[in-house]
PDB file of C-alpha atoms in Angstrom:
ATOM      1  CA  MET A   1      29.395  32.283 122.207  1.00 48.00           C
ATOM      2  CA  ARG A   2      27.999  34.720 119.684  1.00 48.00           C
ATOM      3  CA  VAL A   3      24.614  34.162 118.104  1.00 41.00           C
ATOM      4  CA  PRO A   4      23.984  34.808 114.257  1.00 43.00           C
ATOM      5  CA  SER A   5      21.864  37.701 113.620  1.00 41.00           C
ATOM      6  CA  ILE A   6      18.311  37.425 112.089  1.00 39.00           C
ATOM      7  CA  PRO A   7      19.325  38.903 108.684  1.00 40.00           C
ATOM      8  CA  ILE A   8      22.207  35.966 108.381  1.00 38.00           C
ATOM      9  CA  ARG A   9      19.601  33.406 109.011  1.00 39.00           C
ATOM     10  CA  VAL A  10      17.071  34.964 106.773  1.00 36.00           C
ATOM     11  CA  SER A  11      19.574  35.108 103.790  1.00 34.00           C
ATOM     12  CA  THR A  12      20.992  31.533 104.658  1.00 32.00           C
ATOM     13  CA  PHE A  13      17.248  30.271 104.382  1.00 34.00           C
ATOM     14  CA  VAL A  14      16.501  32.026 101.127  1.00 33.00           C
ATOM     15  CA  ALA A  15      19.819  30.930  99.309  1.00 32.00           C
ATOM     16  CA  LEU A  16      19.078  27.275 100.587  1.00 29.00           C
ATOM     17  CA  ILE A  17      15.577  27.701  98.756  1.00 34.00           C
ATOM     18  CA  LEU A  18      17.069  29.063  95.819  1.00 35.00           C
ATOM     19  CA  ILE A  19      19.551  26.289  95.521  1.00 33.00           C
ATOM     20  CA  LEU A  20      17.074  23.645  96.192  1.00 35.00           C
ATOM     21  CA  HIS A  21      14.472  25.063  93.721  1.00 39.00           C
ATOM     22  CA  GLY A  22      17.222  25.561  91.037  1.00 38.00           C
ATOM     23  CA  SER A  23      18.669  21.769  91.615  1.00 35.00           C
ATOM     24  CA  ASP A  24      17.298  18.857  89.699  1.00 43.00           C
ATOM     25  CA  GLY A  25      14.392  21.153  88.699  1.00 48.00           C
ATOM     26  CA  LEU A  26      12.427  19.726  85.731  1.00 79.00           C
ATOM     27  CA  PHE A  27       9.344  20.766  83.822  1.00 81.00           C
ATOM     28  CA  LYS A  28       9.508  19.678  80.255  1.00 86.00           C
ATOM     29  CA  TYR A  29       7.400  18.594  77.337  1.00 91.00           C
ATOM     30  CA  LYS A  30       6.700  14.698  76.831  1.00 93.00           C
ATOM     31  CA  ASN A  31       4.190  15.260  73.932  1.00 96.00           C
ATOM     32  CA  ILE A  32       1.886  17.480  72.187  1.00 96.00           C
ATOM     33  CA  LYS A  33      -1.589  16.689  70.128  1.00 97.00           C
ATOM     34  CA  CYS A  34      -3.424  19.187  68.065  1.00 97.00           C
ATOM     35  CA  LYS A  35      -6.695  18.761  66.486  1.00 97.00           C
ATOM     36  CA  CYS A  36      -9.226  20.773  64.250  1.00 97.00           C
ATOM     37  CA  TYR A  37     -12.524  19.586  64.463  1.00 96.00           C
ATOM     38  CA  GLU A  38     -13.577  21.206  61.260  1.00 90.00           C
ATOM     39  CA  LYS A  39     -11.076  21.506  58.512  1.00 92.00           C
ATOM     40  CA  SER A  40     -12.921  24.111  56.731  1.00 93.00           C
ATOM     41  CA  TYR A  41     -12.593  26.531  59.583  1.00 93.00           C
ATOM     42  CA  CYS A  42      -8.626  25.678  60.929  1.00 94.00           C
ATOM     43  CA  GLU A  43      -5.804  23.360  60.038  1.00 96.00           C
ATOM     44  CA  PHE A  44      -2.690  22.749  62.224  1.00 96.00           C
ATOM     45  CA  LYS A  45       0.132  23.462  59.816  1.00 96.00           C
ATOM     46  CA  LYS A  46       2.562  22.650  62.484  1.00 97.00           C
ATOM     47  CA  CYS A  47       2.086  20.895  66.011  1.00 97.00           C
ATOM     48  CA  GLU A  48       5.413  19.474  67.058  1.00 96.00           C
ATOM     49  CA  LEU A  49       7.920  19.329  69.474  1.00 95.00           C
ATOM     50  CA  LYS A  50      11.685  19.737  68.552  1.00 95.00           C
ATOM     51  CA  VAL A  51      15.059  19.154  70.383  1.00 93.00           C
ATOM     52  CA  LEU A  52      16.458  22.744  70.506  1.00 91.00           C
ATOM     53  CA  GLY A  53      19.551  21.639  72.418  1.00 88.00           C
ATOM     54  CA  ARG A  54      20.672  19.114  75.171  1.00 86.00           C
ATOM     55  CA  GLY A  55      17.947  18.674  77.236  1.00 81.00           C
ATOM     56  CA  ILE A  56      15.805  21.283  75.782  1.00 88.00           C
ATOM     57  CA  VAL A  57      12.694  20.850  73.980  1.00 91.00           C
ATOM     58  CA  GLY A  58      10.703  23.749  72.132  1.00 93.00           C
ATOM     59  CA  LEU A  59       6.996  23.702  71.044  1.00 94.00           C
ATOM     60  CA  ASN A  60       6.248  24.848  67.540  1.00 96.00           C
ATOM     61  CA  MET A  61       2.617  25.162  66.657  1.00 96.00           C
ATOM     62  CA  HIS A  62       1.091  26.984  63.564  1.00 96.00           C
ATOM     63  CA  VAL A  63      -2.924  26.977  63.218  1.00 95.00           C
ATOM     64  CA  GLN A  64      -4.116  28.520  60.105  1.00 95.00           C
ATOM     65  CA  ALA A  65      -7.459  30.191  60.308  1.00 92.00           C
ATOM     66  CA  LYS A  66      -9.515  29.831  57.127  1.00 93.00           C
ATOM     67  CA  GLN A  67     -12.378  32.344  58.368  1.00 91.00           C
ATOM     68  CA  LEU A  68     -11.335  35.867  59.616  1.00 91.00           C
ATOM     69  CA  PRO A  69     -11.561  37.832  61.594  1.00 92.00           C
ATOM     70  CA  ILE A  70     -11.985  36.020  64.712  1.00 91.00           C
ATOM     71  CA  THR A  71     -13.952  38.262  66.889  1.00 92.00           C
ATOM     72  CA  SER A  72     -15.227  35.905  69.668  1.00 92.00           C
ATOM     73  CA  VAL A  73     -13.165  33.194  71.424  1.00 93.00           C
ATOM     74  CA  LYS A  74     -13.764  30.981  74.198  1.00 95.00           C
ATOM     75  CA  ALA A  75     -11.286  28.325  75.556  1.00 93.00           C
ATOM     76  CA  ILE A  76     -11.730  25.684  78.357  1.00 94.00           C
ATOM     77  CA  LEU A  77      -8.469  24.822  80.104  1.00 91.00           C
ATOM     78  CA  THR A  78      -8.286  21.403  82.093  1.00 93.00           C
ATOM     79  CA  THR A  79      -5.522  20.075  83.837  1.00 91.00           C
ATOM     80  CA  PHE A  80      -4.980  16.299  84.403  1.00 95.00           C
ATOM     81  CA  ARG A  81      -2.745  14.070  86.403  1.00 95.00           C
ATOM     82  CA  GLN A  82      -1.600  10.744  85.714  1.00 95.00           C
ATOM     83  CA  PHE A  83      -2.849   8.150  88.168  1.00 90.00           C
ATOM     84  CA  SER A  84      -3.717   4.917  86.080  1.00 90.00           C
ATOM     85  CA  GLY A  85      -4.660   6.983  83.342  1.00 92.00           C
ATOM     86  CA  TYR A  86      -4.990  10.812  83.395  1.00 93.00           C
ATOM     87  CA  ARG A  87      -7.515  12.080  85.666  1.00 94.00           C
ATOM     88  CA  PRO A  88      -8.887  15.738  86.305  1.00 92.00           C
ATOM     89  CA  PHE A  89      -6.769  17.634  88.639  1.00 90.00           C
ATOM     90  CA  LEU A  90      -7.219  20.973  90.210  1.00 85.00           C
ATOM     91  CA  TYR A  91      -7.953  23.146  87.222  1.00 84.00           C
ATOM     92  CA  ASN A  92     -10.871  23.186  84.996  1.00 91.00           C
ATOM     93  CA  VAL A  93     -11.582  26.873  83.753  1.00 88.00           C
ATOM     94  CA  THR A  94     -13.662  28.550  81.077  1.00 92.00           C
ATOM     95  CA  VAL A  95     -12.248  31.819  79.523  1.00 92.00           C
ATOM     96  CA  ASP A  96     -13.465  34.353  77.227  1.00 93.00           C
ATOM     97  CA  ILE A  97     -10.319  35.000  75.537  1.00 91.00           C
ATOM     98  CA  CYS A  98     -11.342  38.704  74.144  1.00 90.00           C
ATOM     99  CA  GLY A  99     -12.379  39.434  77.498  1.00 90.00           C
ATOM    100  CA  PHE A 100      -9.514  38.045  79.142  1.00 89.00           C
ATOM    101  CA  LEU A 101      -7.169  40.034  76.917  1.00 87.00           C
ATOM    102  CA  LYS A 102      -8.716  43.276  77.959  1.00 87.00           C
ATOM    103  CA  ASN A 103      -8.848  42.427  81.569  1.00 86.00           C
ATOM    104  CA  PRO A 104      -6.165  39.693  82.424  1.00 84.00           C
ATOM    105  CA  LYS A 105      -6.459  39.829  86.098  1.00 84.00           C
ATOM    106  CA  ARG A 106      -9.976  38.231  85.940  1.00 84.00           C
ATOM    107  CA  PHE A 107      -8.446  34.950  85.173  1.00 81.00           C
ATOM    108  CA  PRO A 108      -5.360  34.032  87.480  1.00 82.00           C
ATOM    109  CA  PHE A 109      -4.882  30.495  86.343  1.00 75.00           C
ATOM    110  CA  PHE A 110      -5.196  31.245  82.509  1.00 80.00           C
ATOM    111  CA  SER A 111      -2.798  34.504  83.139  1.00 84.00           C
ATOM    112  CA  MET A 112      -0.081  32.277  83.914  1.00 82.00           C
ATOM    113  CA  VAL A 113      -0.645  30.103  80.999  1.00 80.00           C
ATOM    114  CA  HIS A 114      -0.719  33.219  78.788  1.00 85.00           C
ATOM    115  CA  ASP A 115       2.376  34.739  80.355  1.00 85.00           C
ATOM    116  CA  ALA A 116       4.232  31.540  79.301  1.00 84.00           C
ATOM    117  CA  ILE A 117       2.998  31.483  75.792  1.00 87.00           C
ATOM    118  CA  ARG A 118       3.028  35.362  75.083  1.00 87.00           C
ATOM    119  CA  ASN A 119       6.864  35.705  74.443  1.00 88.00           C
ATOM    120  CA  PHE A 120       6.951  32.871  72.109  1.00 92.00           C
ATOM    121  CA  SER A 121       3.862  33.501  70.028  1.00 92.00           C
ATOM    122  CA  ASN A 122       1.822  36.343  68.246  1.00 91.00           C
ATOM    123  CA  PHE A 123      -1.201  35.470  70.568  1.00 83.00           C
ATOM    124  CA  ASN A 124      -0.491  38.867  72.374  1.00 79.00           C
ATOM    125  CA  HIS A 125      -3.274  41.191  71.538  1.00 79.00           C
ATOM    126  CA  SER A 126      -6.984  41.727  71.874  1.00 84.00           C
ATOM    127  CA  CYS A 127      -9.572  40.693  69.442  1.00 87.00           C
ATOM    128  CA  PRO A 128     -10.101  40.455  66.541  1.00 89.00           C
ATOM    129  CA  TYR A 129      -7.421  38.135  65.332  1.00 88.00           C
ATOM    130  CA  ASN A 130      -6.732  38.530  61.572  1.00 91.00           C
ATOM    131  CA  ASP A 131      -3.611  36.253  61.226  1.00 91.00           C
ATOM    132  CA  ASP A 132      -2.609  32.454  62.056  1.00 92.00           C
ATOM    133  CA  ILE A 133      -1.728  31.813  65.477  1.00 92.00           C
ATOM    134  CA  ILE A 134       1.839  30.830  65.739  1.00 94.00           C
ATOM    135  CA  ILE A 135       3.957  29.691  68.865  1.00 94.00           C
ATOM    136  CA  ASP A 136       7.692  29.322  67.918  1.00 95.00           C
ATOM    137  CA  ARG A 137      10.197  27.502  69.833  1.00 94.00           C
ATOM    138  CA  MET A 138       8.277  27.551  73.460  1.00 92.00           C
ATOM    139  CA  VAL A 139      10.472  25.948  76.119  1.00 90.00           C
ATOM    140  CA  LEU A 140       9.094  25.466  79.317  1.00 85.00           C
ATOM    141  CA  ASN A 141      11.276  26.339  82.266  1.00 78.00           C
ATOM    142  CA  ASP A 142      11.073  25.861  86.292  1.00 73.00           C
ATOM    143  CA  GLU A 143       9.965  29.427  87.008  1.00 74.00           C
ATOM    144  CA  MET A 144       6.731  28.788  84.930  1.00 71.00           C
ATOM    145  CA  ILE A 145       5.544  25.919  87.152  1.00 70.00           C
ATOM    146  CA  SER A 146       6.754  27.827  90.583  1.00 70.00           C
ATOM    147  CA  ARG A 147       3.626  29.600  90.959  1.00 67.00           C
ATOM    148  CA  MET A 148       1.456  26.821  90.608  1.00 70.00           C
ATOM    149  CA  PRO A 149       0.762  24.339  93.531  1.00 70.00           C
ATOM    150  CA  VAL A 150       1.237  20.990  91.895  1.00 78.00           C
ATOM    151  CA  PRO A 151       3.194  17.869  93.002  1.00 86.00           C
ATOM    152  CA  ASN A 152       5.925  16.195  91.121  1.00 89.00           C
ATOM    153  CA  GLY A 153       3.917  13.835  88.355  1.00 92.00           C
ATOM    154  CA  PHE A 154       2.873  13.783  84.677  1.00 95.00           C
ATOM    155  CA  TYR A 155       0.351  16.026  83.435  1.00 94.00           C
ATOM    156  CA  LYS A 156      -2.043  16.671  80.847  1.00 95.00           C
ATOM    157  CA  LEU A 157      -3.062  20.395  79.805  1.00 92.00           C
ATOM    158  CA  LEU A 158      -6.135  20.219  77.348  1.00 96.00           C
ATOM    159  CA  VAL A 159      -7.250  23.354  75.892  1.00 94.00           C
ATOM    160  CA  ALA A 160     -10.486  23.411  73.853  1.00 96.00           C
ATOM    161  CA  VAL A 161     -11.271  26.356  71.916  1.00 95.00           C
ATOM    162  CA  ALA A 162     -14.609  27.726  70.418  1.00 95.00           C
ATOM    163  CA  THR A 163     -15.004  30.739  68.072  1.00 93.00           C
ATOM    164  CA  GLU A 164     -18.443  32.148  67.476  1.00 91.00           C
ATOM    165  CA  GLY A 165     -20.040  29.745  69.647  1.00 92.00           C
ATOM    166  CA  ILE A 166     -18.787  26.631  67.770  1.00 94.00           C
ATOM    167  CA  TRP A 167     -16.098  24.448  69.119  1.00 96.00           C
ATOM    168  CA  ARG A 168     -13.320  24.137  66.580  1.00 96.00           C
ATOM    169  CA  GLY A 169     -10.463  22.362  67.889  1.00 96.00           C
ATOM    170  CA  GLU A 170      -8.164  21.408  70.740  1.00 97.00           C
ATOM    171  CA  VAL A 171      -4.437  20.945  71.918  1.00 96.00           C
ATOM    172  CA  GLU A 172      -3.323  18.330  74.359  1.00 97.00           C
ATOM    173  CA  ALA A 173       0.176  19.134  76.238  1.00 95.00           C
ATOM    174  CA  TYR A 174       1.795  16.464  78.074  1.00 95.00           C
ATOM    175  CA  VAL A 175       4.340  17.840  80.758  1.00 93.00           C
ATOM    176  CA  GLU A 176       6.562  16.299  83.535  1.00 91.00           C
ATOM    177  CA  VAL A 177       6.985  18.058  86.722  1.00 89.00           C
ATOM    178  CA  ASN A 178       9.805  16.915  88.983  1.00 85.00           C
ATOM    179  CA  LEU A 179      11.201  19.443  91.135  1.00 71.00           C
ATOM    180  CA  GLY A 180      13.675  17.230  92.829  1.00 69.00           C
ATOM    181  CA  TYR A 181      11.756  17.085  96.106  1.00 60.00           C
ATOM    182  CA  ASP A 182       8.324  16.163  96.851  1.00 55.00           C
ATOM    183  CA  ARG A 183       5.748  18.986  97.343  1.00 50.00           C
TER     184      ARG A 183
END
């Protein structure tokens, strides 16, 4: 009786993990809410989820900045998990956006969020910002959640933004995580 070699076992294990990871995986938008606190400073021209195809939902957002250039930006990212209402869960990070864009490795959680947004938006260069912020058809995929240690459930990501030291607005993104198995 021949015992299988180690490489076969490892490759089988890796294939099984990839199959499990890809099967029944679900990371999708449920709702989005956008709010500018000061209408003389900014306005959300668009803040919507749109069905792009069967089971594919994309985020479209257009924030018009009315006082340019924007040279100082701070954001607070907080995650909430639904437990009889949404309760704070795991992350509450304050980030100097201009500093982050110069050195992204300083803020690993925000770096994951920015990596997800970067390919769908014009939010991809350092300060100052002289244009509106646009996110076009941003689709969530399972790879975006694979690096974050979160169990299945419903989540809210709250992003509050301040410029020049004054809180200007917030975005609440509601998502569902269902990896097909319990973490």
